[in-house]
């Protein structure tokens, strides 16, 4: 592209606001031209955009108008735009294309992006697209599809620069200059031994700064992080983040170099993996606003039904104390406070524990320290909240005994909440169950049930109702 | 370092398990040697580790033993290790050092890492460290500190390669080869005009692949993403992610090149910003397991007290219906179900909305579409849960009217929950308040209060208690 994309600091970009969000007026203007059949005007607006912004434009266009937009700006809707698009939006557009068109898009992309587009298609369509590809592309994509979903094998590119260890910097430069077919999408080169096993990496800046007669083996970094081809993408992302990698070699089970992952392919995974815990904890599934309504409904209603089940447990505990409540209805008024604040305290601890587990900060070495830390925080929180509610209830109801009961119940429940918030995710993690997915149900059940039990139980035992 | 760090697929690394977590036996072994005064043995274990893993070792060591560990392996505890360390752990160690030692560490780091270490110190200590630095380093760090916290100015490095547009590739190569002082930490070079304004970037792979006589201006990409020096780091991270950047030029308000941000400095911000929403929503503050207990207590108790306030609102609504409850105590048993499942439904919608806002997916263009989408999901969820609970209660209590009441209340509350879950974060975002921080309190108050109001109100109005 010939246009310079200037930052908002220098010249306001007409299509984006200061927070890099696409302006509604811009979206309306483009769609207005599409409706009027003025495709030239629509194209003129869209042409200066980065592929990622064109992808955003489609996401912001109502579902039923996306195909008309695609038809109007079809020549600007290139493979890069599809690669940047939200998967639900992309699926909607890809479904309208025939396999030959999809194959044309896939052929232009890096293997990892092509795989991302093809892997979600139905098997029959997938086969049709693969048949329409030329043999090299087809082989590369079929090989990638043979690795598990969300593994390094699906993320990696096969286009990379690998050189033998006996080469000099001069050999490398000649090789890079004389081979037109080589990729330009690399930031480091890999040095391999006779078995094609990676033995070191060389940043391009080192190659540029080193005299040509020096051997590659003398400038390369022998310390390198290798990614097994079947490694889960979440682990890949954690490694890139921890070791501040720009690219990394992917190796097969025999240790041979089979591909390369670059940081730009990993950045969105880091963001997704870190962001999805909040959605999982709330039971919102994928939580993508572009997901079809029925899919969101299916993902969410399961957790609401599970929550209904745990609410019934709490409810049955209240039922035990119906006699006590009948004697003193104020207990029914106050009991949700004990359960609710306990639930909040449990959620705090649970969120901290889930994040610490996800980022590998919480390991066997510091498990007991973390549990004891949460107990101390719970004691402090519990005392504070118990005093506030105890004094308040004693005063408002002119009943010091009732104040004592609710204070003791609150203290008890916040300590139980702290324990449940740290122990439930830990126990799930030990059993290799993702703690973000199911902790909430157990923690809420515990804090609700124990809140009601502690409050109504203490009220009954203390005899304040009589 | 001379050691090759092999991946777990090739040879199991003795210090890390298959999930890249440091093994507890390894931590114990190192600390055992430290306790025995056998610093040689401790050093032998720690030396092969990557700085990020040495930083992890300190995080996994109990607070009171960290200084002894630092003393034992002091020569391995270099600036890179401090740069990788959790800030709370680092502060604990830095506090024990005198300003000259801190200055020595800071002088070895890139400006951004040095700033990260110094910015959290108390002002007096900060000044002492700055005085101990040599004038160049001091000027660079003082300039960085003059930018707001969490801004691009604090993240950027000043060491970068900028060349005039009239140069050829050959000029660039000569310049890079003949200047020993230049950084090697770059992936792209910037082309600037006479006013030092960036006009294009050149990937190193292009420089390596282009004949020496070609002008830089003919191969550079004119399309570039410029980062204003005062841009918030969250926006910087979103830009890097959206446009898949490896590095980007930072410009001052006049558009002149003043620094460079590379993706490795941004990756941990992407992770933190995406991960912190879950902690904010739960009211757990920073939510770092290395945070001192008192700080965690202060961060969390505020939200528990706020939650106590909202629970009192719900409680006062129940109080209105004390007469009804006295007539039919079963209502007290059932009412938490309506509030609880509604709260869960609200949290689901809220989590989705908060994430969509944080990733710029939800903008003015699709606000109404998103709200209507959530209403449709709420109608589906509400109908399903209402039927299940309605039929169940009617059967168990042999009271079809009570079943009707709880079904209607559940339906009502889930719809209200869906609305609150999307409208509360949107309203806060419009007022430039971070929706992750305070949405929870409002949404929970709404679902609790409306749950009790709908259920007890309908029970009273329907006359089932009489």
JSON list of N, CA and C in Angstrom, two decimals, chain A residues 5 19-21 53 56 60 176 179 183-184 187 205 209 224 239 242-243 246 271 282-283 291 296-297 300 315 322 333 348 359-360 369 373-374 384, chain B residues 5 19-21 53 56 60 176 179 183-184 187 205 209 224 239 242-243 246 271 282-283 291 296-297 300 315 322 333 348 359-360 369 373-374 384:
[
{"chain": "A", "resi": 5, "resn": "UNK", "atom": "N", "xyz": [-0.13, 5.44, 7.09]},
{"chain": "A", "resi": 5, "resn": "UNK", "atom": "CA", "xyz": [-1.13, 5.44, 8.15]},
{"chain": "A", "resi": 5, "resn": "UNK", "atom": "C", "xyz": [-0.56, 6.23, 9.32]},
{"chain": "A", "resi": 19, "resn": "UNK", "atom": "N", "xyz": [-9.43, 6.24, 20.73]},
{"chain": "A", "resi": 19, "resn": "UNK", "atom": "CA", "xyz": [-9.16, 4.96, 21.39]},
{"chain": "A", "resi": 19, "resn": "UNK", "atom": "C", "xyz": [-8.97, 3.83, 20.38]},
{"chain": "A", "resi": 20, "resn": "UNK", "atom": "N", "xyz": [-8.74, 4.19, 19.11]},
{"chain": "A", "resi": 20, "resn": "UNK", "atom": "CA", "xyz": [-8.54, 3.18, 18.06]},
{"chain": "A", "resi": 20, "resn": "UNK", "atom": "C", "xyz": [-9.79, 2.38, 17.76]},
{"chain": "A", "resi": 21, "resn": "UNK", "atom": "N", "xyz": [-10.95, 2.89, 18.21]},
{"chain": "A", "resi": 21, "resn": "UNK", "atom": "CA", "xyz": [-12.19, 2.20, 17.85]},
{"chain": "A", "resi": 21, "resn": "UNK", "atom": "C", "xyz": [-12.71, 2.83, 16.56]},
{"chain": "A", "resi": 53, "resn": "UNK", "atom": "N", "xyz": [-8.28, -3.41, 10.21]},
{"chain": "A", "resi": 53, "resn": "UNK", "atom": "CA", "xyz": [-9.40, -2.48, 10.34]},
{"chain": "A", "resi": 53, "resn": "UNK", "atom": "C", "xyz": [-10.54, -2.85, 9.39]},
{"chain": "A", "resi": 56, "resn": "UNK", "atom": "N", "xyz": [-12.36, -5.38, 11.19]},
{"chain": "A", "resi": 56, "resn": "UNK", "atom": "CA", "xyz": [-13.21, -4.74, 12.21]},
{"chain": "A", "resi": 56, "resn": "UNK", "atom": "C", "xyz": [-14.49, -4.18, 11.59]},
{"chain": "A", "resi": 60, "resn": "UNK", "atom": "N", "xyz": [-18.37, -4.89, 12.74]},
{"chain": "A", "resi": 60, "resn": "UNK", "atom": "CA", "xyz": [-19.28, -3.84, 13.18]},
{"chain": "A", "resi": 60, "resn": "UNK", "atom": "C", "xyz": [-20.49, -3.69, 12.26]},
{"chain": "A", "resi": 176, "resn": "UNK", "atom": "N", "xyz": [20.74, -15.85, 1.26]},
{"chain": "A", "resi": 176, "resn": "UNK", "atom": "CA", "xyz": [19.53, -15.03, 1.38]},
{"chain": "A", "resi": 176, "resn": "UNK", "atom": "C", "xyz": [19.32, -14.16, 0.14]},
{"chain": "A", "resi": 179, "resn": "UNK", "atom": "N", "xyz": [18.34, -16.46, -3.34]},
{"chain": "A", "resi": 179, "resn": "UNK", "atom": "CA", "xyz": [17.15, -17.31, -3.43]},
{"chain": "A", "resi": 179, "resn": "UNK", "atom": "C", "xyz": [15.88, -16.49, -3.33]},
{"chain": "A", "resi": 183, "resn": "UNK", "atom": "N", "xyz": [11.15, -16.92, 2.18]},
{"chain": "A", "resi": 183, "resn": "UNK", "atom": "CA", "xyz": [10.23, -16.03, 2.90]},
{"chain": "A", "resi": 183, "resn": "UNK", "atom": "C", "xyz": [10.95, -14.75, 3.31]},
{"chain": "A", "resi": 184, "resn": "UNK", "atom": "N", "xyz": [10.18, -13.67, 3.50]},
{"chain": "A", "resi": 184, "resn": "UNK", "atom": "CA", "xyz": [10.79, -12.48, 4.11]},
{"chain": "A", "resi": 184, "resn": "UNK", "atom": "C", "xyz": [10.26, -12.31, 5.52]},
{"chain": "A", "resi": 187, "resn": "UNK", "atom": "N", "xyz": [12.71, -13.27, 11.62]},
{"chain": "A", "resi": 187, "resn": "UNK", "atom": "CA", "xyz": [13.41, -12.32, 12.48]},
{"chain": "A", "resi": 187, "resn": "UNK", "atom": "C", "xyz": [14.70, -12.91, 13.02]},
{"chain": "A", "resi": 205, "resn": "UNK", "atom": "N", "xyz": [19.94, -8.94, 13.47]},
{"chain": "A", "resi": 205, "resn": "UNK", "atom": "CA", "xyz": [20.81, -7.79, 13.76]},
{"chain": "A", "resi": 205, "resn": "UNK", "atom": "C", "xyz": [22.26, -8.25, 13.95]},
{"chain": "A", "resi": 209, "resn": "UNK", "atom": "N", "xyz": [25.60, -7.11, 11.77]},
{"chain": "A", "resi": 209, "resn": "UNK", "atom": "CA", "xyz": [26.69, -6.43, 12.46]},
{"chain": "A", "resi": 209, "resn": "UNK", "atom": "C", "xyz": [27.99, -7.22, 12.48]},
{"chain": "A", "resi": 224, "resn": "UNK", "atom": "N", "xyz": [18.57, -21.83, 23.52]},
{"chain": "A", "resi": 224, "resn": "UNK", "atom": "CA", "xyz": [17.35, -21.55, 22.77]},
{"chain": "A", "resi": 224, "resn": "UNK", "atom": "C", "xyz": [16.18, -22.31, 23.38]},
{"chain": "A", "resi": 239, "resn": "UNK", "atom": "N", "xyz": [5.57, -19.63, 27.21]},
{"chain": "A", "resi": 239, "resn": "UNK", "atom": "CA", "xyz": [7.01, -19.64, 26.96]},
{"chain": "A", "resi": 239, "resn": "UNK", "atom": "C", "xyz": [7.46, -18.38, 26.24]},
{"chain": "A", "resi": 242, "resn": "UNK", "atom": "N", "xyz": [7.40, -15.63, 28.86]},
{"chain": "A", "resi": 242, "resn": "UNK", "atom": "CA", "xyz": [8.38, -15.76, 29.92]},
{"chain": "A", "resi": 242, "resn": "UNK", "atom": "C", "xyz": [9.79, -15.46, 29.42]},
{"chain": "A", "resi": 243, "resn": "UNK", "atom": "N", "xyz": [10.13, -15.99, 28.25]},
{"chain": "A", "resi": 243, "resn": "UNK", "atom": "CA", "xyz": [11.49, -15.82, 27.76]},
{"chain": "A", "resi": 243, "resn": "UNK", "atom": "C", "xyz": [11.60, -14.68, 26.73]},
{"chain": "A", "resi": 246, "resn": "UNK", "atom": "N", "xyz": [10.99, -13.76, 20.18]},
{"chain": "A", "resi": 246, "resn": "UNK", "atom": "CA", "xyz": [10.48, -13.18, 18.93]},
{"chain": "A", "resi": 246, "resn": "UNK", "atom": "C", "xyz": [10.06, -14.31, 17.99]},
{"chain": "A", "resi": 271, "resn": "UNK", "atom": "N", "xyz": [-3.46, -12.92, 24.62]},
{"chain": "A", "resi": 271, "resn": "UNK", "atom": "CA", "xyz": [-4.59, -12.10, 25.00]},
{"chain": "A", "resi": 271, "resn": "UNK", "atom": "C", "xyz": [-5.84, -12.94, 25.25]},
{"chain": "A", "resi": 282, "resn": "UNK", "atom": "N", "xyz": [-17.33, -17.08, 34.87]},
{"chain": "A", "resi": 282, "resn": "UNK", "atom": "CA", "xyz": [-18.73, -16.62, 34.94]},
{"chain": "A", "resi": 282, "resn": "UNK", "atom": "C", "xyz": [-19.66, -17.63, 34.27]},
{"chain": "A", "resi": 283, "resn": "UNK", "atom": "N", "xyz": [-19.10, -18.63, 33.59]},
{"chain": "A", "resi": 283, "resn": "UNK", "atom": "CA", "xyz": [-19.94, -19.59, 32.89]},
{"chain": "A", "resi": 283, "resn": "UNK", "atom": "C", "xyz": [-20.51, -19.05, 31.60]},
{"chain": "A", "resi": 291, "resn": "UNK", "atom": "N", "xyz": [-20.70, -14.44, 18.49]},
{"chain": "A", "resi": 291, "resn": "UNK", "atom": "CA", "xyz": [-21.18, -15.83, 18.49]},
{"chain": "A", "resi": 291, "resn": "UNK", "atom": "C", "xyz": [-22.69, -15.83, 18.23]},
{"chain": "A", "resi": 296, "resn": "UNK", "atom": "N", "xyz": [-24.50, -19.21, 22.17]},
{"chain": "A", "resi": 296, "resn": "UNK", "atom": "CA", "xyz": [-24.30, -18.57, 23.47]},
{"chain": "A", "resi": 296, "resn": "UNK", "atom": "C", "xyz": [-25.29, -19.12, 24.49]},
{"chain": "A", "resi": 297, "resn": "UNK", "atom": "N", "xyz": [-26.54, -19.29, 24.04]},
{"chain": "A", "resi": 297, "resn": "UNK", "atom": "CA", "xyz": [-27.58, -19.82, 24.93]},
{"chain": "A", "resi": 297, "resn": "UNK", "atom": "C", "xyz": [-27.18, -21.20, 25.45]},
{"chain": "A", "resi": 300, "resn": "UNK", "atom": "N", "xyz": [-24.36, -20.97, 27.98]},
{"chain": "A", "resi": 300, "resn": "UNK", "atom": "CA", "xyz": [-24.66, -20.35, 29.26]},
{"chain": "A", "resi": 300, "resn": "UNK", "atom": "C", "xyz": [-25.69, -21.11, 30.09]},
{"chain": "A", "resi": 315, "resn": "UNK", "atom": "N", "xyz": [-30.92, -23.87, 49.53]},
{"chain": "A", "resi": 315, "resn": "UNK", "atom": "CA", "xyz": [-32.34, -23.76, 49.87]},
{"chain": "A", "resi": 315, "resn": "UNK", "atom": "C", "xyz": [-32.76, -24.86, 50.85]},
{"chain": "A", "resi": 322, "resn": "UNK", "atom": "N", "xyz": [-36.81, -23.77, 59.02]},
{"chain": "A", "resi": 322, "resn": "UNK", "atom": "CA", "xyz": [-38.08, -23.06, 58.81]},
{"chain": "A", "resi": 322, "resn": "UNK", "atom": "C", "xyz": [-38.75, -22.70, 60.13]},
{"chain": "A", "resi": 333, "resn": "UNK", "atom": "N", "xyz": [-34.68, -11.87, 56.56]},
{"chain": "A", "resi": 333, "resn": "UNK", "atom": "CA", "xyz": [-34.23, -10.61, 55.99]},
{"chain": "A", "resi": 333, "resn": "UNK", "atom": "C", "xyz": [-32.71, -10.52, 55.98]},
{"chain": "A", "resi": 348, "resn": "UNK", "atom": "N", "xyz": [-13.31, -13.33, 45.27]},
{"chain": "A", "resi": 348, "resn": "UNK", "atom": "CA", "xyz": [-12.02, -12.62, 45.26]},
{"chain": "A", "resi": 348, "resn": "UNK", "atom": "C", "xyz": [-10.87, -13.63, 45.33]},
{"chain": "A", "resi": 359, "resn": "UNK", "atom": "N", "xyz": [-0.93, -18.54, 35.25]},
{"chain": "A", "resi": 359, "resn": "UNK", "atom": "CA", "xyz": [0.34, -17.93, 34.87]},
{"chain": "A", "resi": 359, "resn": "UNK", "atom": "C", "xyz": [1.53, -18.68, 35.48]},
{"chain": "A", "resi": 360, "resn": "UNK", "atom": "N", "xyz": [1.26, -19.88, 35.99]},
{"chain": "A", "resi": 360, "resn": "UNK", "atom": "CA", "xyz": [2.34, -20.70, 36.58]},
{"chain": "A", "resi": 360, "resn": "UNK", "atom": "C", "xyz": [3.02, -20.04, 37.78]},
{"chain": "A", "resi": 369, "resn": "UNK", "atom": "N", "xyz": [2.09, -21.80, 51.42]},
{"chain": "A", "resi": 369, "resn": "UNK", "atom": "CA", "xyz": [2.27, -20.39, 51.72]},
{"chain": "A", "resi": 369, "resn": "UNK", "atom": "C", "xyz": [1.07, -19.58, 51.22]},
{"chain": "A", "resi": 373, "resn": "UNK", "atom": "N", "xyz": [-1.57, -17.54, 53.42]},
{"chain": "A", "resi": 373, "resn": "UNK", "atom": "CA", "xyz": [-1.76, -16.12, 53.11]},
{"chain": "A", "resi": 373, "resn": "UNK", "atom": "C", "xyz": [-3.26, -15.79, 52.98]},
{"chain": "A", "resi": 374, "resn": "UNK", "atom": "N", "xyz": [-4.01, -16.65, 52.30]},
{"chain": "A", "resi": 374, "resn": "UNK", "atom": "CA", "xyz": [-5.44, -16.40, 52.13]},
{"chain": "A", "resi": 374, "resn": "UNK", "atom": "C", "xyz": [-6.18, -16.49, 53.46]},
{"chain": "A", "resi": 384, "resn": "UNK", "atom": "N", "xyz": [-13.19, -7.35, 60.12]},
{"chain": "A", "resi": 384, "resn": "UNK", "atom": "CA", "xyz": [-13.68, -6.01, 59.76]},
{"chain": "A", "resi": 384, "resn": "UNK", "atom": "C", "xyz": [-15.17, -6.05, 59.45]},
{"chain": "B", "resi": 5, "resn": "UNK", "atom": "N", "xyz": [19.80, -24.69, 26.45]},
{"chain": "B", "resi": 5, "resn": "UNK", "atom": "CA", "xyz": [18.59, -24.99, 27.19]},
{"chain": "B", "resi": 5, "resn": "UNK", "atom": "C", "xyz": [17.70, -25.84, 26.30]},
{"chain": "B", "resi": 19, "resn": "UNK", "atom": "N", "xyz": [4.99, -28.84, 32.57]},
{"chain": "B", "resi": 19, "resn": "UNK", "atom": "CA", "xyz": [4.20, -27.63, 32.34]},
{"chain": "B", "resi": 19, "resn": "UNK", "atom": "C", "xyz": [5.04, -26.36, 32.52]},
{"chain": "B", "resi": 20, "resn": "UNK", "atom": "N", "xyz": [6.35, -26.50, 32.52]},
{"chain": "B", "resi": 20, "resn": "UNK", "atom": "CA", "xyz": [7.25, -25.35, 32.66]},
{"chain": "B", "resi": 20, "resn": "UNK", "atom": "C", "xyz": [7.18, -24.73, 34.05]},
{"chain": "B", "resi": 21, "resn": "UNK", "atom": "N", "xyz": [6.62, -25.46, 35.01]},
{"chain": "B", "resi": 21, "resn": "UNK", "atom": "CA", "xyz": [6.62, -24.95, 36.39]},
{"chain": "B", "resi": 21, "resn": "UNK", "atom": "C", "xyz": [7.87, -25.48, 37.09]},
{"chain": "B", "resi": 53, "resn": "UNK", "atom": "N", "xyz": [13.83, -17.82, 34.88]},
{"chain": "B", "resi": 53, "resn": "UNK", "atom": "CA", "xyz": [13.65, -18.93, 35.82]},
{"chain": "B", "resi": 53, "resn": "UNK", "atom": "C", "xyz": [14.30, -18.63, 37.16]},
{"chain": "B", "resi": 56, "resn": "UNK", "atom": "N", "xyz": [11.81, -16.70, 38.91]},
{"chain": "B", "resi": 56, "resn": "UNK", "atom": "CA", "xyz": [10.78, -17.59, 39.44]},
{"chain": "B", "resi": 56, "resn": "UNK", "atom": "C", "xyz": [11.24, -18.26, 40.73]},
{"chain": "B", "resi": 60, "resn": "UNK", "atom": "N", "xyz": [9.31, -18.32, 44.34]},
{"chain": "B", "resi": 60, "resn": "UNK", "atom": "CA", "xyz": [8.88, -19.55, 45.01]},
{"chain": "B", "resi": 60, "resn": "UNK", "atom": "C", "xyz": [9.57, -19.77, 46.35]},
{"chain": "B", "resi": 176, "resn": "UNK", "atom": "N", "xyz": [25.83, 0.10, 10.02]},
{"chain": "B", "resi": 176, "resn": "UNK", "atom": "CA", "xyz": [25.61, -0.92, 11.06]},
{"chain": "B", "resi": 176, "resn": "UNK", "atom": "C", "xyz": [26.92, -1.64, 11.40]},
{"chain": "B", "resi": 179, "resn": "UNK", "atom": "N", "xyz": [29.77, 0.91, 13.34]},
{"chain": "B", "resi": 179, "resn": "UNK", "atom": "CA", "xyz": [29.51, 1.57, 14.63]},
{"chain": "B", "resi": 179, "resn": "UNK", "atom": "C", "xyz": [29.33, 0.53, 15.73]},
{"chain": "B", "resi": 183, "resn": "UNK", "atom": "N", "xyz": [23.05, -0.49, 19.30]},
{"chain": "B", "resi": 183, "resn": "UNK", "atom": "CA", "xyz": [22.33, -1.59, 19.93]},
{"chain": "B", "resi": 183, "resn": "UNK", "atom": "C", "xyz": [22.26, -2.78, 18.99]},
{"chain": "B", "resi": 184, "resn": "UNK", "atom": "N", "xyz": [22.11, -3.99, 19.56]},
{"chain": "B", "resi": 184, "resn": "UNK", "atom": "CA", "xyz": [21.81, -5.12, 18.68]},
{"chain": "B", "resi": 184, "resn": "UNK", "atom": "C", "xyz": [20.38, -5.57, 18.91]},
{"chain": "B", "resi": 187, "resn": "UNK", "atom": "N", "xyz": [14.75, -5.05, 15.44]},
{"chain": "B", "resi": 187, "resn": "UNK", "atom": "CA", "xyz": [14.19, -5.97, 14.45]},
{"chain": "B", "resi": 187, "resn": "UNK", "atom": "C", "xyz": [13.79, -5.24, 13.18]},
{"chain": "B", "resi": 205, "resn": "UNK", "atom": "N", "xyz": [14.91, -8.37, 7.46]},
{"chain": "B", "resi": 205, "resn": "UNK", "atom": "CA", "xyz": [14.96, -9.40, 6.41]},
{"chain": "B", "resi": 205, "resn": "UNK", "atom": "C", "xyz": [14.97, -8.75, 5.03]},
{"chain": "B", "resi": 209, "resn": "UNK", "atom": "N", "xyz": [17.86, -9.05, 2.06]},
{"chain": "B", "resi": 209, "resn": "UNK", "atom": "CA", "xyz": [17.48, -9.64, 0.77]},
{"chain": "B", "resi": 209, "resn": "UNK", "atom": "C", "xyz": [17.58, -8.66, -0.39]},
{"chain": "B", "resi": 224, "resn": "UNK", "atom": "N", "xyz": [2.89, 2.72, 8.48]},
{"chain": "B", "resi": 224, "resn": "UNK", "atom": "CA", "xyz": [3.45, 2.36, 9.78]},
{"chain": "B", "resi": 224, "resn": "UNK", "atom": "C", "xyz": [2.52, 2.83, 10.89]},
{"chain": "B", "resi": 239, "resn": "UNK", "atom": "N", "xyz": [-2.67, -1.99, 20.05]},
{"chain": "B", "resi": 239, "resn": "UNK", "atom": "CA", "xyz": [-2.17, -1.71, 18.70]},
{"chain": "B", "resi": 239, "resn": "UNK", "atom": "C", "xyz": [-1.18, -2.78, 18.24]},
{"chain": "B", "resi": 242, "resn": "UNK", "atom": "N", "xyz": [-3.30, -5.82, 17.43]},
{"chain": "B", "resi": 242, "resn": "UNK", "atom": "CA", "xyz": [-4.17, -5.68, 16.27]},
{"chain": "B", "resi": 242, "resn": "UNK", "atom": "C", "xyz": [-3.38, -5.69, 14.97]},
{"chain": "B", "resi": 243, "resn": "UNK", "atom": "N", "xyz": [-2.28, -4.95, 14.94]},
{"chain": "B", "resi": 243, "resn": "UNK", "atom": "CA", "xyz": [-1.52, -4.83, 13.69]},
{"chain": "B", "resi": 243, "resn": "UNK", "atom": "C", "xyz": [-0.33, -5.79, 13.64]},
{"chain": "B", "resi": 246, "resn": "UNK", "atom": "N", "xyz": [6.08, -5.94, 15.44]},
{"chain": "B", "resi": 246, "resn": "UNK", "atom": "CA", "xyz": [7.27, -6.43, 16.12]},
{"chain": "B", "resi": 246, "resn": "UNK", "atom": "C", "xyz": [7.93, -5.27, 16.86]},
{"chain": "B", "resi": 271, "resn": "UNK", "atom": "N", "xyz": [-0.74, -9.64, 28.48]},
{"chain": "B", "resi": 271, "resn": "UNK", "atom": "CA", "xyz": [-1.18, -10.68, 29.38]},
{"chain": "B", "resi": 271, "resn": "UNK", "atom": "C", "xyz": [-1.79, -10.09, 30.66]},
{"chain": "B", "resi": 282, "resn": "UNK", "atom": "N", "xyz": [-13.89, -9.17, 40.40]},
{"chain": "B", "resi": 282, "resn": "UNK", "atom": "CA", "xyz": [-14.15, -9.85, 41.67]},
{"chain": "B", "resi": 282, "resn": "UNK", "atom": "C", "xyz": [-13.83, -8.94, 42.85]},
{"chain": "B", "resi": 283, "resn": "UNK", "atom": "N", "xyz": [-13.23, -7.77, 42.57]},
{"chain": "B", "resi": 283, "resn": "UNK", "atom": "CA", "xyz": [-12.86, -6.87, 43.66]},
{"chain": "B", "resi": 283, "resn": "UNK", "atom": "C", "xyz": [-11.63, -7.33, 44.41]},
{"chain": "B", "resi": 291, "resn": "UNK", "atom": "N", "xyz": [1.76, -10.13, 46.70]},
{"chain": "B", "resi": 291, "resn": "UNK", "atom": "CA", "xyz": [1.45, -8.85, 47.35]},
{"chain": "B", "resi": 291, "resn": "UNK", "atom": "C", "xyz": [1.43, -9.05, 48.87]},
{"chain": "B", "resi": 296, "resn": "UNK", "atom": "N", "xyz": [-3.26, -6.56, 50.26]},
{"chain": "B", "resi": 296, "resn": "UNK", "atom": "CA", "xyz": [-4.38, -7.34, 49.70]},
{"chain": "B", "resi": 296, "resn": "UNK", "atom": "C", "xyz": [-5.64, -7.11, 50.52]},
{"chain": "B", "resi": 297, "resn": "UNK", "atom": "N", "xyz": [-5.47, -7.09, 51.85]},
{"chain": "B", "resi": 297, "resn": "UNK", "atom": "CA", "xyz": [-6.61, -6.85, 52.74]},
{"chain": "B", "resi": 297, "resn": "UNK", "atom": "C", "xyz": [-7.27, -5.51, 52.42]},
{"chain": "B", "resi": 300, "resn": "UNK", "atom": "N", "xyz": [-9.15, -5.59, 49.16]},
{"chain": "B", "resi": 300, "resn": "UNK", "atom": "CA", "xyz": [-10.35, -6.42, 49.09]},
{"chain": "B", "resi": 300, "resn": "UNK", "atom": "C", "xyz": [-11.46, -5.98, 50.03]},
{"chain": "B", "resi": 315, "resn": "UNK", "atom": "N", "xyz": [-31.71, -6.67, 51.42]},
{"chain": "B", "resi": 315, "resn": "UNK", "atom": "CA", "xyz": [-32.28, -7.04, 52.69]},
{"chain": "B", "resi": 315, "resn": "UNK", "atom": "C", "xyz": [-33.50, -6.18, 53.05]},
{"chain": "B", "resi": 322, "resn": "UNK", "atom": "N", "xyz": [-42.00, -8.97, 55.11]},
{"chain": "B", "resi": 322, "resn": "UNK", "atom": "CA", "xyz": [-41.92, -9.85, 56.29]},
{"chain": "B", "resi": 322, "resn": "UNK", "atom": "C", "xyz": [-43.27, -10.49, 56.61]},
{"chain": "B", "resi": 333, "resn": "UNK", "atom": "N", "xyz": [-37.29, -19.95, 52.01]},
{"chain": "B", "resi": 333, "resn": "UNK", "atom": "CA", "xyz": [-36.44, -21.04, 51.52]},
{"chain": "B", "resi": 333, "resn": "UNK", "atom": "C", "xyz": [-36.13, -20.88, 50.04]},
{"chain": "B", "resi": 348, "resn": "UNK", "atom": "N", "xyz": [-22.61, -13.57, 33.85]},
{"chain": "B", "resi": 348, "resn": "UNK", "atom": "CA", "xyz": [-22.25, -14.05, 32.51]},
{"chain": "B", "resi": 348, "resn": "UNK", "atom": "C", "xyz": [-22.26, -12.89, 31.50]},
{"chain": "B", "resi": 359, "resn": "UNK", "atom": "N", "xyz": [-11.46, -5.15, 24.58]},
{"chain": "B", "resi": 359, "resn": "UNK", "atom": "CA", "xyz": [-10.75, -5.49, 23.35]},
{"chain": "B", "resi": 359, "resn": "UNK", "atom": "C", "xyz": [-11.25, -4.64, 22.17]},
{"chain": "B", "resi": 360, "resn": "UNK", "atom": "N", "xyz": [-11.98, -3.58, 22.47]},
{"chain": "B", "resi": 360, "resn": "UNK", "atom": "CA", "xyz": [-12.49, -2.68, 21.41]},
{"chain": "B", "resi": 360, "resn": "UNK", "atom": "C", "xyz": [-13.41, -3.38, 20.42]},
{"chain": "B", "resi": 369, "resn": "UNK", "atom": "N", "xyz": [-27.08, -3.59, 18.74]},
{"chain": "B", "resi": 369, "resn": "UNK", "atom": "CA", "xyz": [-27.12, -4.99, 18.32]},
{"chain": "B", "resi": 369, "resn": "UNK", "atom": "C", "xyz": [-26.73, -5.90, 19.48]},
{"chain": "B", "resi": 373, "resn": "UNK", "atom": "N", "xyz": [-29.02, -8.64, 21.32]},
{"chain": "B", "resi": 373, "resn": "UNK", "atom": "CA", "xyz": [-28.52, -10.01, 21.37]},
{"chain": "B", "resi": 373, "resn": "UNK", "atom": "C", "xyz": [-28.64, -10.57, 22.79]},
{"chain": "B", "resi": 374, "resn": "UNK", "atom": "N", "xyz": [-28.23, -9.75, 23.79]},
{"chain": "B", "resi": 374, "resn": "UNK", "atom": "CA", "xyz": [-28.29, -10.21, 25.18]},
{"chain": "B", "resi": 374, "resn": "UNK", "atom": "C", "xyz": [-29.73, -10.42, 25.64]},
{"chain": "B", "resi": 384, "resn": "UNK", "atom": "N", "xyz": [-36.01, -21.37, 29.83]},
{"chain": "B", "resi": 384, "resn": "UNK", "atom": "CA", "xyz": [-35.54, -22.70, 30.21]},
{"chain": "B", "resi": 384, "resn": "UNK", "atom": "C", "xyz": [-35.52, -22.87, 31.72]}
]
